Short mmCIF file of C-alpha atoms and ligand atoms in Angstrom, two decimals:
data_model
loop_
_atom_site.label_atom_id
_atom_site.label_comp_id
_atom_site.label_asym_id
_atom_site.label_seq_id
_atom_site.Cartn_x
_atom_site.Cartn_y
_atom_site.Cartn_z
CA UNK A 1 -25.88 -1.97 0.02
CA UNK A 2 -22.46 0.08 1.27
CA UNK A 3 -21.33 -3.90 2.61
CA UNK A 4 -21.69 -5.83 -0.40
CA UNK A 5 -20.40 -2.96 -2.88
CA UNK A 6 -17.46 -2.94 -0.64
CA UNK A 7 -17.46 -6.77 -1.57
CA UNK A 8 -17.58 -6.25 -5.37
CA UNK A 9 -14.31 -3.58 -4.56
CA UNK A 10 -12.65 -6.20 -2.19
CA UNK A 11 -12.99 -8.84 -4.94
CA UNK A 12 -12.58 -7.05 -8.47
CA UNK A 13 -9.13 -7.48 -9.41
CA UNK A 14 -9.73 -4.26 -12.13
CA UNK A 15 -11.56 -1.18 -11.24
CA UNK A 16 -12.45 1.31 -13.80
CA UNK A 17 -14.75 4.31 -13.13
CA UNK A 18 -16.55 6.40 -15.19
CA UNK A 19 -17.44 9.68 -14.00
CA UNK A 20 -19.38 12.92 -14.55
CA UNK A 21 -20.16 16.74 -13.33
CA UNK A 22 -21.35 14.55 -10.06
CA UNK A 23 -17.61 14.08 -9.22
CA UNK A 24 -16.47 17.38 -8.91
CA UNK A 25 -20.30 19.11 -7.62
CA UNK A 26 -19.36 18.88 -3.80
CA UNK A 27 -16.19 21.16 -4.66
CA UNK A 28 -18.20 23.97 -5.98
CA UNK A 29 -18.11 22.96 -9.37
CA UNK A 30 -21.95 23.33 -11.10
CA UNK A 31 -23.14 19.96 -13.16
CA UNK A 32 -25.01 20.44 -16.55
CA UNK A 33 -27.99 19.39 -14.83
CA UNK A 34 -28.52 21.55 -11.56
CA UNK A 35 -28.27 24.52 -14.05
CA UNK A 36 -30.83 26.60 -11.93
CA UNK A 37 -29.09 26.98 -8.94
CA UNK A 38 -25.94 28.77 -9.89
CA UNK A 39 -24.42 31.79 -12.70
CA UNK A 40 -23.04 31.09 -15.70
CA UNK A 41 -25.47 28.18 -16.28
CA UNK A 42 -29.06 30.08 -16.02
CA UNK A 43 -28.27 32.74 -18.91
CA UNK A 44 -26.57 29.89 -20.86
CA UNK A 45 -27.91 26.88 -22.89
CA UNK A 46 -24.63 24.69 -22.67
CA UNK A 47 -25.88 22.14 -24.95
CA UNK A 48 -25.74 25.84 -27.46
CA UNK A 49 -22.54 27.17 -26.31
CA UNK A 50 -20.81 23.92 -26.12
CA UNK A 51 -20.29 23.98 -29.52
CA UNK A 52 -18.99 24.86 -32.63
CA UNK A 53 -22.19 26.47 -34.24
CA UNK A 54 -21.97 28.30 -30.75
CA UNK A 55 -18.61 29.58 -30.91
CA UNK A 56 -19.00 30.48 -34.73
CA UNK A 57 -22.01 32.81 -33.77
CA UNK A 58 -20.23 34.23 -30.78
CA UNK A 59 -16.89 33.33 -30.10
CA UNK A 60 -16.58 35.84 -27.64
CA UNK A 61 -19.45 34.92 -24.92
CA UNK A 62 -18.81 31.33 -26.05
CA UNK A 63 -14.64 31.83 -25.12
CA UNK A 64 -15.58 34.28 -21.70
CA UNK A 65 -18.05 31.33 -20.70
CA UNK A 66 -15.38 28.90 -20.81
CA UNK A 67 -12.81 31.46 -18.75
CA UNK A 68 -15.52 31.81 -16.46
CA UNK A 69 -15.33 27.96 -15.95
CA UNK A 70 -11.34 27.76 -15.72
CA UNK A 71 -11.47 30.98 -12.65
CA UNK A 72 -14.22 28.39 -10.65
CA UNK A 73 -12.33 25.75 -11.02
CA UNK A 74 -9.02 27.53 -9.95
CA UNK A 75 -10.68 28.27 -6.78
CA UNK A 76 -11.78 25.46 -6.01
CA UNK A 77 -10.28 22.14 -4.34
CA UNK A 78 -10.48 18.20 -4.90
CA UNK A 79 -13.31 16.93 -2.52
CA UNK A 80 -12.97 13.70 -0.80
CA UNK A 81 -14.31 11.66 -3.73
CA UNK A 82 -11.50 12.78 -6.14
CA UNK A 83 -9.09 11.96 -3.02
CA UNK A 84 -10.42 8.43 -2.30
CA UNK A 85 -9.87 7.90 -6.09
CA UNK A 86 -6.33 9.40 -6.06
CA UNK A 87 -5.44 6.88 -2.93
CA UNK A 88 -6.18 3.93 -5.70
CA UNK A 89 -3.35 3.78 -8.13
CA UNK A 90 -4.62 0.88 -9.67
CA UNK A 91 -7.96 2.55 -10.31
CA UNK A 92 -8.58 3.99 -13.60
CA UNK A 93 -10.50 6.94 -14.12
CA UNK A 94 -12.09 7.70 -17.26
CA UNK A 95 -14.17 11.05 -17.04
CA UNK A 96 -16.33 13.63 -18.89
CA UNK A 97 -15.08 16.16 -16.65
CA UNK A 98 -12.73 19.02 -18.18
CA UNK A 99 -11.44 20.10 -14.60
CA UNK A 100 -7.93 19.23 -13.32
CA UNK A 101 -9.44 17.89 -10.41
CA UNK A 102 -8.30 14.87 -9.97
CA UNK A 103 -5.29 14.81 -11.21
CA UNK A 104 -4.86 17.74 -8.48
CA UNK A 105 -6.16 14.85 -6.33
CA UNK A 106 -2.81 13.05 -7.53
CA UNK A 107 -4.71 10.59 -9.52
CA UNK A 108 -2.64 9.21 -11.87
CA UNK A 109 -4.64 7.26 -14.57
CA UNK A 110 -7.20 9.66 -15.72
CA UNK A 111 -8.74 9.21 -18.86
CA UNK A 112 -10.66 12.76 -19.91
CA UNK A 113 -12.79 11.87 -22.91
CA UNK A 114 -14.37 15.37 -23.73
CA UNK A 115 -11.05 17.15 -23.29
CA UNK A 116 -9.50 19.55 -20.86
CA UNK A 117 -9.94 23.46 -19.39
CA UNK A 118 -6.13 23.60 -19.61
CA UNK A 119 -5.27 23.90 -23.10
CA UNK A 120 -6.19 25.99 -26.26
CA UNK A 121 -5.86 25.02 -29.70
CA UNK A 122 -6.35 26.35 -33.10
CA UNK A 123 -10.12 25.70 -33.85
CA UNK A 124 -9.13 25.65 -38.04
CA UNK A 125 -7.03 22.26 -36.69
CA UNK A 126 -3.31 23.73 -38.13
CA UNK A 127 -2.18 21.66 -35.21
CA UNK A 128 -0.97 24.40 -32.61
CA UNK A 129 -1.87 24.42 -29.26
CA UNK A 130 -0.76 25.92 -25.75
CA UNK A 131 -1.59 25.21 -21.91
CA UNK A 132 -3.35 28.00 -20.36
CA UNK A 133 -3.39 29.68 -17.05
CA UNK A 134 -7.21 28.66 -15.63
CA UNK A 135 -6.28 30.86 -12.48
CA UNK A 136 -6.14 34.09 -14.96
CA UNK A 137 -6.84 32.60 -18.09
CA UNK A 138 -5.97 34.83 -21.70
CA UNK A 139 -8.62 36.38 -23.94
CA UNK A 140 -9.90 35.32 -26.99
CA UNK A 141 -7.07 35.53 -29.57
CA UNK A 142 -5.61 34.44 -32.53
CA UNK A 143 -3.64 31.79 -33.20
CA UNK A 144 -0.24 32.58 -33.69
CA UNK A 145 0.55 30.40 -36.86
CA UNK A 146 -2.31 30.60 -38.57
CA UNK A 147 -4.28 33.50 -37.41
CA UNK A 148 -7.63 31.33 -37.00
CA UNK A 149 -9.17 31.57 -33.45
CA UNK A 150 -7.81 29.75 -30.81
CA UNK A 151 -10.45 27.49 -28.56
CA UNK A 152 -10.58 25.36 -25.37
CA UNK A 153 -9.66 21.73 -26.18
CA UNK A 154 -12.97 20.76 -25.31
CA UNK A 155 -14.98 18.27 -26.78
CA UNK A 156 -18.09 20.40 -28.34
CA UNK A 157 -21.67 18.46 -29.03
CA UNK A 158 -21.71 17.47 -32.60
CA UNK A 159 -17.57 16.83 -32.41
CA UNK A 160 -16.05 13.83 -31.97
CA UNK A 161 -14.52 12.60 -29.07
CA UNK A 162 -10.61 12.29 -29.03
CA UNK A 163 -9.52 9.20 -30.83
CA UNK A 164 -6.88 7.86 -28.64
CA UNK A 165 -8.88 8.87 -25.51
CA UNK A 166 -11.65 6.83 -26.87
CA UNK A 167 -9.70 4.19 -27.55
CA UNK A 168 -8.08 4.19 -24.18
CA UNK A 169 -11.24 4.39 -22.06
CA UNK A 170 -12.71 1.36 -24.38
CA UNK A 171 -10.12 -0.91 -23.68
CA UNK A 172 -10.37 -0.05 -19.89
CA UNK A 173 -14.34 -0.85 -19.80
CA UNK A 174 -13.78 -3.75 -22.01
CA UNK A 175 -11.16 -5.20 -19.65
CA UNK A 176 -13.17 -3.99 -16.46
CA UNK A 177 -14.45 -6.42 -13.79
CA UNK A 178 -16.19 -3.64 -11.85
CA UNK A 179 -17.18 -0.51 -13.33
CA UNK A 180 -17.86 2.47 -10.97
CA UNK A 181 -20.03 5.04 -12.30
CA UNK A 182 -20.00 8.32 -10.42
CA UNK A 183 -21.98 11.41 -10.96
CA UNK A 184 -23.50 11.07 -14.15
CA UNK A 185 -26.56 11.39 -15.88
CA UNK A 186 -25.64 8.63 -17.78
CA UNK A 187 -27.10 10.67 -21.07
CA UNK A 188 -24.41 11.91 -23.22
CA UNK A 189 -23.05 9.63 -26.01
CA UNK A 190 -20.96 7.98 -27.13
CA UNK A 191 -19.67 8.50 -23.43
CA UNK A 192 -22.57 7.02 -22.09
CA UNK A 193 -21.83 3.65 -23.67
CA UNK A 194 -19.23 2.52 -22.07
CA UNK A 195 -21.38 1.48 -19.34
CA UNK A 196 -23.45 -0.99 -21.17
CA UNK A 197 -19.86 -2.26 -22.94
CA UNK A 198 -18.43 -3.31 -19.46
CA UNK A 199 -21.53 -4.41 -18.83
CA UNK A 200 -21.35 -6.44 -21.83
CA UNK A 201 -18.21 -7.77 -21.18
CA UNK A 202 -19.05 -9.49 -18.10
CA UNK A 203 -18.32 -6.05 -15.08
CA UNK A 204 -20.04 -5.95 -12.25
CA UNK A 205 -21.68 -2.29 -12.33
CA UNK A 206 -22.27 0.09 -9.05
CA UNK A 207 -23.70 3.16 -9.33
CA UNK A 208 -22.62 6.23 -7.19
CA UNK A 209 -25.41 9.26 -7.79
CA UNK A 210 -27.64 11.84 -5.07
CA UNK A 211 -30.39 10.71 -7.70
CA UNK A 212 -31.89 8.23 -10.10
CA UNK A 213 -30.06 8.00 -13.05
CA UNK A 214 -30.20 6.20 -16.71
CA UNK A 215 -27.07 3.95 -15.80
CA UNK A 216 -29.45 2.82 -12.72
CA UNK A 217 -31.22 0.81 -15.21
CA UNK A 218 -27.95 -2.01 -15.68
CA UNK A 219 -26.98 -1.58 -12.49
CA UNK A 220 -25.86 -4.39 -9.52
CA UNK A 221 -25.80 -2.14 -7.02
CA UNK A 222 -27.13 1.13 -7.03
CA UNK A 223 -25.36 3.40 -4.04
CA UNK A 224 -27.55 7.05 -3.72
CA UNK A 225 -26.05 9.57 -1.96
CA UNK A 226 -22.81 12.33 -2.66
CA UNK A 227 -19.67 10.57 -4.11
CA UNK A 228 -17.85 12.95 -1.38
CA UNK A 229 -19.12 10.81 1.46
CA UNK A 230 -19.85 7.26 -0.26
CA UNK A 231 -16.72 7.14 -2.10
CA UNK A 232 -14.50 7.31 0.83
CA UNK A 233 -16.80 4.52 2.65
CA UNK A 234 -16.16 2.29 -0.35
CA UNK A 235 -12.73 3.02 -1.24
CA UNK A 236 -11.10 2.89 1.91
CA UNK A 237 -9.75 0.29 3.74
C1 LIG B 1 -20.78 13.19 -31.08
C2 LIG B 1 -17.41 19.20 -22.79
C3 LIG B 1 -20.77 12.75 -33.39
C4 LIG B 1 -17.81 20.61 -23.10
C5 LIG B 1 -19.41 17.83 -23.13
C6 LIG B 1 -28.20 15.72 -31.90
C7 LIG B 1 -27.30 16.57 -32.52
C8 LIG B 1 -25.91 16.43 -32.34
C9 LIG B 1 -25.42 15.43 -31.51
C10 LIG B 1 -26.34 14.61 -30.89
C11 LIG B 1 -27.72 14.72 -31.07
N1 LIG B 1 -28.33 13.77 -30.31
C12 LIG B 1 -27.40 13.06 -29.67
C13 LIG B 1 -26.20 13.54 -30.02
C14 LIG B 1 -24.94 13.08 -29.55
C15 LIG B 1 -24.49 14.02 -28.43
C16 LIG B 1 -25.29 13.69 -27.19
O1 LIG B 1 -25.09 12.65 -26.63
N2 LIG B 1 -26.23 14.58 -26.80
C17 LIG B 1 -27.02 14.32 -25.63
C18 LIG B 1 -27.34 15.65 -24.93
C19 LIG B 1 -28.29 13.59 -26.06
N3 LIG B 1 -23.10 13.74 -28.27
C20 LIG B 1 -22.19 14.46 -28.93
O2 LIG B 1 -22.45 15.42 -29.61
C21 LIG B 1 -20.77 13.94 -28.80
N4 LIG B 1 -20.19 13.89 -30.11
O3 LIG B 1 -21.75 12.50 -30.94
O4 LIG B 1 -20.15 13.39 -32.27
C22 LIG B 1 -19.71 12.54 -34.37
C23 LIG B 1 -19.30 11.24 -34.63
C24 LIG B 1 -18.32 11.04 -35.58
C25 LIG B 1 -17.75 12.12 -36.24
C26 LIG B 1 -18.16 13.44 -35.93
C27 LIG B 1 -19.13 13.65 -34.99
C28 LIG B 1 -19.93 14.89 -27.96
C29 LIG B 1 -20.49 14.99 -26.57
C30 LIG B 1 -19.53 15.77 -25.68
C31 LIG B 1 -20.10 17.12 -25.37
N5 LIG B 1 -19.23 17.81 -24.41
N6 LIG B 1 -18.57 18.47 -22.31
C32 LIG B 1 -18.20 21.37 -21.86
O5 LIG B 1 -18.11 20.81 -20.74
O6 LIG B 1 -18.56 22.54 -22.02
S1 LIG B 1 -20.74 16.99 -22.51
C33 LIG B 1 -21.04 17.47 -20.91
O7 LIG B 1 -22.09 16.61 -20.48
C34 LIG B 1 -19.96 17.26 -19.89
O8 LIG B 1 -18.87 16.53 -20.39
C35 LIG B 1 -20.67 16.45 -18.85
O9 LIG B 1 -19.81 15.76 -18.06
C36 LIG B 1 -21.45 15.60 -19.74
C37 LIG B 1 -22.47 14.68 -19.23
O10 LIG B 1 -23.16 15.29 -18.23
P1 LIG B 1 -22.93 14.69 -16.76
O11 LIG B 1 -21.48 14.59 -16.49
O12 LIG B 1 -23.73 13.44 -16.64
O13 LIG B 1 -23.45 15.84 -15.90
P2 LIG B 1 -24.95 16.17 -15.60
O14 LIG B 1 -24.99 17.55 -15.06
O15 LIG B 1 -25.76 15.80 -16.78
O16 LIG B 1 -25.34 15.14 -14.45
C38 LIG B 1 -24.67 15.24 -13.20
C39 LIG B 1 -25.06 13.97 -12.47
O17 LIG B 1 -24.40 13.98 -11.22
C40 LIG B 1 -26.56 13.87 -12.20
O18 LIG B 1 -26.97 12.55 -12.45
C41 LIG B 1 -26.67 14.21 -10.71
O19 LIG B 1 -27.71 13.51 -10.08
C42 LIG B 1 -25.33 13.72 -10.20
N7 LIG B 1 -24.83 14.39 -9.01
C43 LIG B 1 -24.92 15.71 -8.70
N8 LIG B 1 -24.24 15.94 -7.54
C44 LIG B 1 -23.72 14.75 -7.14
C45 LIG B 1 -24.08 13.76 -8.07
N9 LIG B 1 -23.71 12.47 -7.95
C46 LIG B 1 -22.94 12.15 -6.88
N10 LIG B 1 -22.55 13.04 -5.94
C47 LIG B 1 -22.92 14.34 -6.04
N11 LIG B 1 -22.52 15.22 -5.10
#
């Protein structure tokens, strides 16, 4: 399956992927779906706190969750899977991941469609905003024009997904001739789409995932095992 994946990569004259918490798990980073084996996810319902009904009931845990979040990733490292995408300029990433990842990688095209760890904004929408420090990130505050509460520019459930990020990663899968999707349940919308519009639009699709997953279902080649060692095997010359 590795041999005629590497085929589909040898011949595909535009690669897009489209990744998830998978990407970034063998760095330390825990995926919405593992919840049970590590901290801040067992006490948590992210589905609740990722999200403005969430945030309105308890901005602080909501905010200290998400500064829990930015310290894990701080200390952590791109694993060979970001890497072997970084080494890929022509590769375009489009992710639900918040982390820095790989653009600490040195990826370059990087698409992040449910917003970033690295930047607050004013949740009333006045327009200000401010990059944060995820090593030793600040408290919950106000914001300094308006005196609303400032938020993560994250992309909550029930919000809707950054319009020129959208429009960006649409235009990638629609233009796609292989579509690599990497670490993800495949169940969060409109994300999840995408895969079914390259599909649509005539990519081949290969799956990277340790197990089964919805986009399995449209799938040419389905590759099961950690993106941290089958990336590299496909990627690499
Ligand atoms: C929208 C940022 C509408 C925040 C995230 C009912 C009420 C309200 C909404 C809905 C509803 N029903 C459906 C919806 C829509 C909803 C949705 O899809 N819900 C799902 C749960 C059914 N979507 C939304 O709400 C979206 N907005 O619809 O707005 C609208 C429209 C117009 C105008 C106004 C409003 C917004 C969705 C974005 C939510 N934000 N993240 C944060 O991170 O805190 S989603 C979150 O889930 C992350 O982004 C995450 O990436 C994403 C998807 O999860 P995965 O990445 O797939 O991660 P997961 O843990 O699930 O899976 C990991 C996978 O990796 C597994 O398959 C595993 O096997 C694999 N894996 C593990 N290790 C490895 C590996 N693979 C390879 N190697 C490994 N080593």
């Amino acid at each position: 399956m590795i041999d005629a994946a590497r085929t589909l990569v040898g011949s595909a004259a535009r690669i897009v992927t489209f990744s998830g918490a998978g990407l970034s798990a063998e760095s330390g980073v825990p995926t919405f779906r593992d919840a049970d084996t590590n901290g801040f996810w067992t006490d948590y319902d992210p589905a609740k706190l990722a999200s403005p009904e969430g945030f309105a009931e308890d901005p602080e845990l909501v905010y200290n969750w998400y500064n829990e979040r930015r310290r894990n990733i701080a200390e952590v490292q791109p694993n060979p899977a970001h890497l072997a995408l970084a080494a890929q300029p022509d590769i375009i990433n489009v992710t639900q991941n918040i982390d820095d990842l790989l653009h600490r990688a040195g990826a370059k095209r990087v698409i992040q469609l449910h917003g970033t760890l690295a930047t607050d904004h004013c949740n009333a929408g006045c327009g200000f905003q401010e990059s944060v420090n995820i090593a030793d990130p600040p408290p919950l505050r106000s914001c300094p024009d308006c005196g609303n509460r400032l938020r993560p520019s994250v992309v909550w459930f029930g919000e809707r997904l950054p319009s020129r990020a959208w429009a960006e990663a649409e235009e990638a899968c629609l233009g796609c001739d292989l579509l690599l999707v990497v670490g993800t349940a495949a169940e969060v919308y409109p994300a999840a789409g995408l895969i079914g519009l390259a599909q649509r639009s005539g990519a081949r699709i290969v799956v990277v995932n340790t197990n089964p997953s919805a986009a399995g279902e449209i799938a040419d080649i389905e590759l099961t095992g950690p993106a941290g060692e089958i990336l590299p095997m496909l990627l690499n010359p």
